[in-house]
mmCIF file of N, CA and C in Angstrom:
data_model
loop_
_atom_site.group_PDB
_atom_site.id
_atom_site.type_symbol
_atom_site.label_atom_id
_atom_site.label_comp_id
_atom_site.label_asym_id
_atom_site.label_seq_id
_atom_site.Cartn_x
_atom_site.Cartn_y
_atom_site.Cartn_z
ATOM 1 N N UNK A 8 20.769 2.945 -1.088
ATOM 2 C CA UNK A 8 19.337 2.985 -1.217
ATOM 3 C C UNK A 8 18.959 1.222 -1.053
ATOM 4 N N UNK A 9 19.375 0.599 -2.161
ATOM 5 C CA UNK A 9 18.816 -0.585 -2.584
ATOM 6 C C UNK A 9 19.875 -1.686 -1.981
ATOM 7 N N UNK A 10 19.743 -2.350 -1.089
ATOM 8 C CA UNK A 10 20.680 -3.323 -0.864
ATOM 9 C C UNK A 10 20.756 -4.753 -1.615
ATOM 10 N N UNK A 11 21.666 -5.253 -1.712
ATOM 11 C CA UNK A 11 21.692 -6.549 -2.183
ATOM 12 C C UNK A 11 21.393 -7.705 -1.259
ATOM 13 N N UNK A 12 21.336 -7.167 0.182
ATOM 14 C CA UNK A 12 21.323 -8.165 1.460
ATOM 15 C C UNK A 12 20.102 -7.979 1.904
ATOM 16 N N UNK A 13 19.066 -8.473 1.379
ATOM 17 C CA UNK A 13 17.759 -8.257 2.085
ATOM 18 C C UNK A 13 16.940 -9.790 1.634
ATOM 19 N N UNK A 14 15.879 -10.163 2.547
ATOM 20 C CA UNK A 14 15.116 -11.171 2.316
ATOM 21 C C UNK A 14 13.690 -10.896 1.353
ATOM 22 N N UNK A 15 13.679 -11.806 0.494
ATOM 23 C CA UNK A 15 12.156 -11.734 -0.067
ATOM 24 C C UNK A 15 11.848 -13.187 -0.552
ATOM 25 N N UNK A 16 10.493 -13.181 -0.673
ATOM 26 C CA UNK A 16 10.095 -14.713 -1.207
ATOM 27 C C UNK A 16 10.868 -15.335 -2.308
ATOM 28 N N UNK A 17 10.827 -16.459 -2.417
ATOM 29 C CA UNK A 17 11.413 -17.126 -3.536
ATOM 30 C C UNK A 17 11.107 -16.807 -4.926
ATOM 31 N N UNK A 18 9.612 -16.317 -4.935
ATOM 32 C CA UNK A 18 9.277 -16.128 -6.460
ATOM 33 C C UNK A 18 9.449 -14.572 -6.586
ATOM 34 N N UNK A 19 9.969 -13.949 -5.694
ATOM 35 C CA UNK A 19 10.349 -12.387 -5.875
ATOM 36 C C UNK A 19 9.192 -11.809 -5.104
ATOM 37 N N UNK A 20 9.447 -10.251 -5.292
ATOM 38 C CA UNK A 20 8.499 -9.369 -4.723
ATOM 39 C C UNK A 20 8.221 -8.133 -5.447
ATOM 40 N N UNK A 21 7.151 -7.588 -5.742
ATOM 41 C CA UNK A 21 6.802 -6.723 -6.610
ATOM 42 C C UNK A 21 7.430 -5.296 -6.293
ATOM 43 N N UNK A 22 8.061 -4.846 -7.377
ATOM 44 C CA UNK A 22 8.786 -3.499 -7.420
ATOM 45 C C UNK A 22 8.177 -2.423 -8.090
ATOM 46 N N UNK A 23 8.587 -1.152 -7.687
ATOM 47 C CA UNK A 23 8.158 0.061 -8.814
ATOM 48 C C UNK A 23 9.037 -0.003 -10.211
ATOM 49 N N UNK A 24 8.266 0.355 -11.351
ATOM 50 C CA UNK A 24 8.752 0.107 -12.610
ATOM 51 C C UNK A 24 10.282 0.377 -12.957
ATOM 52 N N UNK A 25 10.749 1.469 -12.021
ATOM 53 C CA UNK A 25 12.182 2.051 -12.558
ATOM 54 C C UNK A 25 13.184 1.105 -11.465
ATOM 55 N N UNK A 26 12.497 0.606 -10.651
ATOM 56 C CA UNK A 26 13.728 0.081 -9.766
ATOM 57 C C UNK A 26 14.880 -1.076 -10.411
ATOM 58 N N UNK A 27 14.539 -1.535 -11.311
ATOM 59 C CA UNK A 27 15.469 -2.311 -12.347
ATOM 60 C C UNK A 27 16.720 -1.376 -12.534
ATOM 61 N N UNK A 28 16.281 -0.217 -13.322
ATOM 62 C CA UNK A 28 17.223 0.869 -13.595
ATOM 63 C C UNK A 28 18.104 1.205 -12.494
ATOM 64 N N UNK A 29 17.390 1.405 -11.169
ATOM 65 C CA UNK A 29 18.416 2.009 -9.836
ATOM 66 C C UNK A 29 19.282 0.863 -9.693
ATOM 67 N N UNK A 30 18.851 -0.410 -9.622
ATOM 68 C CA UNK A 30 19.562 -1.366 -9.454
ATOM 69 C C UNK A 30 21.126 -1.460 -10.194
ATOM 70 N N UNK A 31 20.449 -1.413 -11.470
ATOM 71 C CA UNK A 31 21.745 -1.414 -12.845
ATOM 72 C C UNK A 31 22.754 -0.326 -12.398
ATOM 73 N N UNK A 32 21.946 0.925 -12.201
ATOM 74 C CA UNK A 32 23.021 1.854 -11.981
ATOM 75 C C UNK A 32 23.902 1.749 -10.933
ATOM 76 N N UNK A 33 23.703 0.909 -9.918
ATOM 77 C CA UNK A 33 24.628 0.641 -8.738
ATOM 78 C C UNK A 33 25.666 -0.570 -9.099
ATOM 79 N N UNK A 34 25.550 -0.823 -10.461
ATOM 80 C CA UNK A 34 26.656 -1.861 -10.944
ATOM 81 C C UNK A 34 25.990 -3.273 -10.836
ATOM 82 N N UNK A 35 24.805 -3.522 -10.351
ATOM 83 C CA UNK A 35 24.344 -4.729 -10.253
ATOM 84 C C UNK A 35 23.154 -5.069 -11.444
ATOM 85 N N UNK A 36 23.068 -6.319 -11.722
ATOM 86 C CA UNK A 36 22.225 -6.463 -12.784
ATOM 87 C C UNK A 36 21.026 -7.450 -12.133
ATOM 88 N N UNK A 37 19.915 -6.801 -12.005
ATOM 89 C CA UNK A 37 18.497 -7.329 -11.266
ATOM 90 C C UNK A 37 18.093 -8.789 -12.068
ATOM 91 N N UNK A 38 17.332 -9.725 -11.578
ATOM 92 C CA UNK A 38 16.698 -10.951 -11.908
ATOM 93 C C UNK A 38 15.565 -10.305 -11.786
ATOM 94 N N UNK A 39 14.850 -10.002 -12.912
ATOM 95 C CA UNK A 39 13.178 -9.451 -12.960
ATOM 96 C C UNK A 39 12.368 -10.461 -13.940
ATOM 97 N N UNK A 40 11.490 -10.414 -13.673
ATOM 98 C CA UNK A 40 10.356 -11.389 -14.409
ATOM 99 C C UNK A 40 8.870 -10.462 -14.403
ATOM 100 N N UNK A 41 8.016 -10.303 -15.417
ATOM 101 C CA UNK A 41 6.981 -9.893 -15.383
ATOM 102 C C UNK A 41 5.758 -10.669 -14.837
ATOM 103 N N UNK A 42 5.106 -10.199 -13.576
ATOM 104 C CA UNK A 42 4.130 -10.782 -12.894
ATOM 105 C C UNK A 42 2.917 -11.053 -14.035
ATOM 106 N N UNK A 43 2.389 -12.562 -13.808
ATOM 107 C CA UNK A 43 1.232 -12.958 -14.246
ATOM 108 C C UNK A 43 -0.018 -11.911 -13.942
ATOM 109 N N UNK A 44 -1.014 -11.617 -14.612
ATOM 110 C CA UNK A 44 -1.979 -11.013 -14.092
ATOM 111 C C UNK A 44 -2.712 -11.693 -12.861
ATOM 112 N N UNK A 45 -3.074 -13.043 -12.922
ATOM 113 C CA UNK A 45 -3.531 -13.740 -11.646
ATOM 114 C C UNK A 45 -2.872 -13.647 -10.423
ATOM 115 N N UNK A 46 -1.553 -13.252 -10.314
ATOM 116 C CA UNK A 46 -0.673 -13.326 -9.243
ATOM 117 C C UNK A 46 -0.884 -11.870 -8.788
ATOM 118 N N UNK A 47 -1.315 -11.045 -9.489
ATOM 119 C CA UNK A 47 -1.023 -9.483 -9.037
ATOM 120 C C UNK A 47 -1.992 -9.333 -7.756
ATOM 121 N N UNK A 48 -3.003 -9.734 -7.594
ATOM 122 C CA UNK A 48 -3.678 -9.336 -6.336
ATOM 123 C C UNK A 48 -3.140 -9.677 -5.143
ATOM 124 N N UNK A 49 -2.367 -10.927 -5.049
ATOM 125 C CA UNK A 49 -1.653 -11.230 -4.038
ATOM 126 C C UNK A 49 -0.214 -10.674 -4.038
ATOM 127 N N UNK A 50 0.581 -10.260 -4.891
ATOM 128 C CA UNK A 50 1.506 -9.594 -4.999
ATOM 129 C C UNK A 50 1.344 -8.039 -4.119
ATOM 130 N N UNK A 51 0.313 -7.440 -4.947
ATOM 131 C CA UNK A 51 -0.239 -6.105 -4.320
ATOM 132 C C UNK A 51 -0.257 -6.200 -3.088
ATOM 133 N N UNK A 52 -1.132 -7.189 -2.532
ATOM 134 C CA UNK A 52 -1.582 -7.092 -1.025
ATOM 135 C C UNK A 52 -0.243 -7.319 -0.445
ATOM 136 N N UNK A 53 0.914 -8.039 -0.777
ATOM 137 C CA UNK A 53 2.261 -8.454 0.011
ATOM 138 C C UNK A 53 2.963 -6.938 -0.005
ATOM 139 N N UNK A 54 2.678 -6.423 -1.261
ATOM 140 C CA UNK A 54 3.454 -4.824 -1.110
ATOM 141 C C UNK A 54 2.734 -3.746 -0.255
ATOM 142 N N UNK A 55 1.542 -3.906 -0.272
ATOM 143 C CA UNK A 55 0.591 -2.994 0.780
ATOM 144 C C UNK A 55 1.094 -3.470 2.117
ATOM 145 N N UNK A 56 1.233 -4.749 2.568
ATOM 146 C CA UNK A 56 1.769 -4.937 3.766
ATOM 147 C C UNK A 56 3.257 -4.736 4.177
ATOM 148 N N UNK A 57 4.059 -4.652 3.261
ATOM 149 C CA UNK A 57 5.522 -4.165 3.210
ATOM 150 C C UNK A 57 5.499 -2.761 3.350
ATOM 151 N N UNK A 58 4.783 -2.183 2.893
ATOM 152 C CA UNK A 58 4.728 -0.788 2.490
ATOM 153 C C UNK A 58 4.401 -0.001 3.949
ATOM 154 N N UNK A 59 3.196 -0.656 4.832
ATOM 155 C CA UNK A 59 2.587 -0.358 5.685
ATOM 156 C C UNK A 59 3.515 -0.649 7.014
ATOM 157 N N UNK A 60 4.111 -1.498 6.860
ATOM 158 C CA UNK A 60 5.095 -2.203 7.850
ATOM 159 C C UNK A 60 6.020 -1.112 8.068
ATOM 160 N N UNK A 61 6.613 -0.490 6.990
ATOM 161 C CA UNK A 61 7.487 0.698 6.798
ATOM 162 C C UNK A 61 7.280 1.752 7.227
ATOM 163 N N UNK A 62 5.972 2.203 7.046
ATOM 164 C CA UNK A 62 5.463 3.540 7.386
ATOM 165 C C UNK A 62 5.327 3.323 9.092
ATOM 166 N N UNK A 63 4.866 2.406 9.329
ATOM 167 C CA UNK A 63 4.827 2.110 10.988
ATOM 168 C C UNK A 63 5.886 2.002 11.675
ATOM 169 N N UNK A 64 6.893 1.509 11.029
ATOM 170 C CA UNK A 64 8.334 1.008 11.770
ATOM 171 C C UNK A 64 9.231 2.274 11.513
ATOM 172 N N UNK A 65 9.107 3.172 10.772
ATOM 173 C CA UNK A 65 9.880 4.027 10.411
ATOM 174 C C UNK A 65 10.015 5.155 11.680
ATOM 175 N N UNK A 66 11.090 5.744 11.800
ATOM 176 C CA UNK A 66 11.206 6.705 12.928
ATOM 177 C C UNK A 66 10.196 7.939 12.656
ATOM 178 N N UNK A 67 9.762 7.988 11.437
ATOM 179 C CA UNK A 67 8.683 9.189 11.269
ATOM 180 C C UNK A 67 7.488 8.389 10.429
ATOM 181 N N UNK A 68 6.422 8.149 10.930
ATOM 182 C CA UNK A 68 5.599 7.458 10.382
ATOM 183 C C UNK A 68 4.691 8.444 9.572
ATOM 184 N N UNK A 69 4.649 9.699 9.954
ATOM 185 C CA UNK A 69 3.887 10.684 9.063
ATOM 186 C C UNK A 69 4.558 10.890 8.086
ATOM 187 N N UNK A 70 5.677 10.482 7.465
ATOM 188 C CA UNK A 70 6.864 10.765 6.481
ATOM 189 C C UNK A 70 5.719 10.845 5.149
ATOM 190 N N UNK A 71 5.638 11.823 4.234
ATOM 191 C CA UNK A 71 4.736 12.052 3.191
ATOM 192 C C UNK A 71 5.051 11.004 2.022
ATOM 193 N N UNK A 72 6.368 10.475 2.044
ATOM 194 C CA UNK A 72 6.774 9.403 1.308
ATOM 195 C C UNK A 72 6.204 8.044 1.319
ATOM 196 N N UNK A 73 6.174 7.870 2.694
ATOM 197 C CA UNK A 73 5.399 6.606 3.051
ATOM 198 C C UNK A 73 3.755 6.578 2.680
ATOM 199 N N UNK A 74 3.104 7.627 2.744
ATOM 200 C CA UNK A 74 1.850 7.681 2.406
ATOM 201 C C UNK A 74 1.690 7.704 1.200
ATOM 202 N N UNK A 75 2.811 8.153 0.160
ATOM 203 C CA UNK A 75 2.777 8.178 -1.133
ATOM 204 C C UNK A 75 2.978 6.736 -1.528
ATOM 205 N N UNK A 76 3.841 6.028 -1.260
ATOM 206 C CA UNK A 76 4.000 4.453 -1.145
ATOM 207 C C UNK A 76 2.795 3.694 -1.168
ATOM 208 N N UNK A 77 2.238 3.939 0.000
ATOM 209 C CA UNK A 77 0.798 3.303 0.366
ATOM 210 C C UNK A 77 -0.504 3.399 -0.616
ATOM 211 N N UNK A 78 -0.135 4.942 -1.214
ATOM 212 C CA UNK A 78 -1.529 5.238 -1.991
ATOM 213 C C UNK A 78 -1.093 4.551 -3.530
ATOM 214 N N UNK A 79 0.251 4.622 -3.788
ATOM 215 C CA UNK A 79 0.698 3.732 -5.282
ATOM 216 C C UNK A 79 0.090 2.554 -5.277
ATOM 217 N N UNK A 80 0.373 1.778 -3.964
ATOM 218 C CA UNK A 80 -0.227 0.091 -4.025
ATOM 219 C C UNK A 80 -1.655 0.324 -3.934
ATOM 220 N N UNK A 81 -2.320 1.074 -3.106
ATOM 221 C CA UNK A 81 -3.609 0.967 -3.326
ATOM 222 C C UNK A 81 -4.495 1.341 -4.622
ATOM 223 N N UNK A 82 -3.732 2.058 -5.059
ATOM 224 C CA UNK A 82 -4.177 2.472 -6.675
ATOM 225 C C UNK A 82 -3.846 1.311 -7.444
ATOM 226 N N UNK A 83 -2.928 0.797 -7.443
ATOM 227 C CA UNK A 83 -2.681 -0.455 -8.511
ATOM 228 C C UNK A 83 -3.592 -1.477 -7.996
ATOM 229 N N UNK A 84 -3.936 -1.831 -6.714
ATOM 230 C CA UNK A 84 -5.084 -2.896 -6.494
ATOM 231 C C UNK A 84 -6.054 -2.207 -6.947
ATOM 232 N N UNK A 85 -6.854 -1.086 -7.145
ATOM 233 C CA UNK A 85 -8.016 -0.687 -7.238
ATOM 234 C C UNK A 85 -8.053 -0.569 -8.923
ATOM 235 N N UNK A 86 -7.092 -0.453 -9.505
ATOM 236 C CA UNK A 86 -6.921 -0.778 -11.142
ATOM 237 C C UNK A 86 -7.195 -2.014 -11.682
ATOM 238 N N UNK A 87 -7.010 -2.932 -10.676
ATOM 239 C CA UNK A 87 -7.378 -4.298 -11.005
ATOM 240 C C UNK A 87 -8.752 -4.427 -10.784
ATOM 241 N N UNK A 88 -9.361 -3.930 -10.026
ATOM 242 C CA UNK A 88 -10.944 -3.826 -10.106
ATOM 243 C C UNK A 88 -11.512 -2.924 -11.106
ATOM 244 N N UNK A 89 -10.642 -2.153 -12.026
ATOM 245 C CA UNK A 89 -11.201 -1.223 -12.848
ATOM 246 C C UNK A 89 -11.385 0.161 -12.323
ATOM 247 N N UNK A 90 -10.835 0.331 -11.090
ATOM 248 C CA UNK A 90 -11.263 1.517 -10.674
ATOM 249 C C UNK A 90 -9.951 2.639 -10.721
ATOM 250 N N UNK A 91 -10.359 4.048 -11.062
ATOM 251 C CA UNK A 91 -9.174 4.874 -10.992
ATOM 252 C C UNK A 91 -8.981 5.834 -9.751
ATOM 253 N N UNK A 92 -7.888 6.470 -9.553
ATOM 254 C CA UNK A 92 -7.768 7.146 -8.440
ATOM 255 C C UNK A 92 -9.095 8.159 -8.213
ATOM 256 N N UNK A 93 -9.651 8.411 -9.122
ATOM 257 C CA UNK A 93 -10.526 9.496 -9.032
ATOM 258 C C UNK A 93 -11.809 8.803 -8.461
ATOM 259 N N UNK A 94 -12.203 7.421 -8.803
ATOM 260 C CA UNK A 94 -13.305 6.511 -8.390
ATOM 261 C C UNK A 94 -13.089 6.341 -6.921
ATOM 262 N N UNK A 95 -11.720 6.115 -6.529
ATOM 263 C CA UNK A 95 -11.415 6.079 -5.347
ATOM 264 C C UNK A 95 -11.940 7.064 -4.337
ATOM 265 N N UNK A 96 -11.502 8.459 -4.914
ATOM 266 C CA UNK A 96 -11.733 9.438 -4.042
ATOM 267 C C UNK A 96 -13.219 9.899 -3.972
ATOM 268 N N UNK A 97 -13.929 9.569 -5.024
ATOM 269 C CA UNK A 97 -15.555 10.012 -4.974
ATOM 270 C C UNK A 97 -16.087 8.862 -4.078
ATOM 271 N N UNK A 98 -15.550 7.746 -3.720
ATOM 272 C CA UNK A 98 -16.039 6.841 -3.123
ATOM 273 C C UNK A 98 -15.801 7.098 -1.512
ATOM 274 N N UNK A 99 -14.652 7.759 -1.392
ATOM 275 C CA UNK A 99 -14.110 8.077 -0.003
ATOM 276 C C UNK A 99 -15.012 9.413 0.290
ATOM 277 N N UNK A 100 -15.014 10.167 -0.554
ATOM 278 C CA UNK A 100 -16.106 11.338 -0.205
ATOM 279 C C UNK A 100 -17.444 10.932 0.014
ATOM 280 N N UNK A 101 -17.928 10.024 -0.575
ATOM 281 C CA UNK A 101 -19.441 9.415 -0.279
ATOM 282 C C UNK A 101 -19.469 9.030 1.025
ATOM 283 N N UNK A 102 -18.455 8.058 1.558
ATOM 284 C CA UNK A 102 -18.322 7.266 2.765
ATOM 285 C C UNK A 102 -18.202 8.414 3.824
ATOM 286 N N UNK A 103 -17.466 9.547 3.559
ATOM 287 C CA UNK A 103 -17.118 10.536 4.609
ATOM 288 C C UNK A 103 -18.578 11.483 4.880
ATOM 289 N N UNK A 104 -19.353 11.474 3.662
ATOM 290 C CA UNK A 104 -20.582 12.341 3.860
ATOM 291 C C UNK A 104 -21.412 11.415 4.732
ATOM 292 N N UNK A 105 -21.394 10.171 4.474
ATOM 293 C CA UNK A 105 -22.431 9.163 5.064
ATOM 294 C C UNK A 105 -21.964 8.801 6.488
ATOM 295 N N UNK A 106 -20.747 8.700 6.704
ATOM 296 C CA UNK A 106 -20.268 8.015 7.952
ATOM 297 C C UNK A 106 -19.387 8.951 8.814
ATOM 298 N N UNK A 107 -18.792 10.119 8.172
ATOM 299 C CA UNK A 107 -17.830 10.793 8.619
ATOM 300 C C UNK A 107 -16.455 10.323 8.368
ATOM 301 N N UNK A 108 -15.440 11.306 8.798
ATOM 302 C CA UNK A 108 -14.380 11.081 8.590
ATOM 303 C C UNK A 108 -13.380 10.590 9.833
ATOM 304 N N UNK A 109 -12.285 10.754 10.071
ATOM 305 C CA UNK A 109 -11.520 10.894 11.238
ATOM 306 C C UNK A 109 -10.807 12.121 11.951
ATOM 307 N N UNK A 110 -11.482 13.181 11.343
ATOM 308 C CA UNK A 110 -11.519 14.549 12.073
ATOM 309 C C UNK A 110 -11.186 14.687 13.289
ATOM 310 N N UNK A 111 -12.588 14.083 14.045
ATOM 311 C CA UNK A 111 -12.557 14.175 15.465
ATOM 312 C C UNK A 111 -11.746 13.340 16.316
ATOM 313 N N UNK A 112 -11.054 12.659 15.633
ATOM 314 C CA UNK A 112 -10.512 11.360 16.407
ATOM 315 C C UNK A 112 -11.024 10.617 17.512
ATOM 316 N N UNK A 113 -12.217 10.339 17.270
ATOM 317 C CA UNK A 113 -13.283 9.488 18.289
ATOM 318 C C UNK A 113 -13.018 7.968 18.381
ATOM 319 N N UNK A 114 -12.916 7.507 19.675
ATOM 320 C CA UNK A 114 -12.379 6.172 19.850
ATOM 321 C C UNK A 114 -13.582 5.477 20.507
ATOM 322 N N UNK A 115 -14.047 4.450 20.032
ATOM 323 C CA UNK A 115 -15.335 3.789 20.479
ATOM 324 C C UNK A 115 -14.870 2.610 21.742
ATOM 325 N N UNK A 116 -15.543 2.566 22.688
ATOM 326 C CA UNK A 116 -15.277 1.873 23.856
ATOM 327 C C UNK A 116 -16.334 0.870 23.967
ATOM 328 N N UNK A 117 -17.058 0.652 23.140
ATOM 329 C CA UNK A 117 -18.178 -0.247 23.258
ATOM 330 C C UNK A 117 -19.396 0.317 23.790
ATOM 331 N N UNK A 118 -20.307 -0.260 24.122
ATOM 332 C CA UNK A 118 -21.783 0.260 24.196
ATOM 333 C C UNK A 118 -22.016 0.143 25.910
ATOM 334 N N UNK A 119 -22.781 0.872 26.502
ATOM 335 C CA UNK A 119 -23.412 0.760 27.864
ATOM 336 C C UNK A 119 -24.193 -0.570 27.837
ATOM 337 N N UNK A 120 -24.167 -1.247 29.016
ATOM 338 C CA UNK A 120 -24.786 -2.450 28.928
ATOM 339 C C UNK A 120 -26.293 -2.497 29.018
ATOM 340 N N UNK A 121 -26.891 -3.181 28.458
ATOM 341 C CA UNK A 121 -28.398 -3.101 28.114
ATOM 342 C C UNK A 121 -28.806 -2.347 26.911
ATOM 343 N N UNK A 122 -27.788 -1.543 26.327
ATOM 344 C CA UNK A 122 -28.171 -0.748 25.317
ATOM 345 C C UNK A 122 -28.159 -1.664 24.276
ATOM 346 N N UNK A 123 -29.197 -1.319 23.316
ATOM 347 C CA UNK A 123 -29.030 -2.148 21.735
ATOM 348 C C UNK A 123 -27.826 -1.558 20.920
ATOM 349 N N UNK A 124 -27.310 -2.443 20.085
ATOM 350 C CA UNK A 124 -26.241 -2.313 19.359
ATOM 351 C C UNK A 124 -26.560 -1.390 18.093
#
């Protein structure tokens, strides 16, 4: 599950709350520190990039576990702005009503020459 042989930044990387317990259960004592509030946005953005890369590089990018990991990080980023998952869903619904979603799978190729944008 978690290997002791992976690279991460010198100041560490953000992990889920129970990961230290998982590491301890494997017989290793993790080195853990609590993130400062002012560094959380950067740590969460890095975690989002990590989770997105995992989702895109996995053999099964449609894996629901990967979607859940992405949501968890997005919810944490939103919480820093005082937003709840409900708030995000309300915003998503409003934007979908105003601009549509991605159900039709439309790809924009640009505009015809001479047409206004």
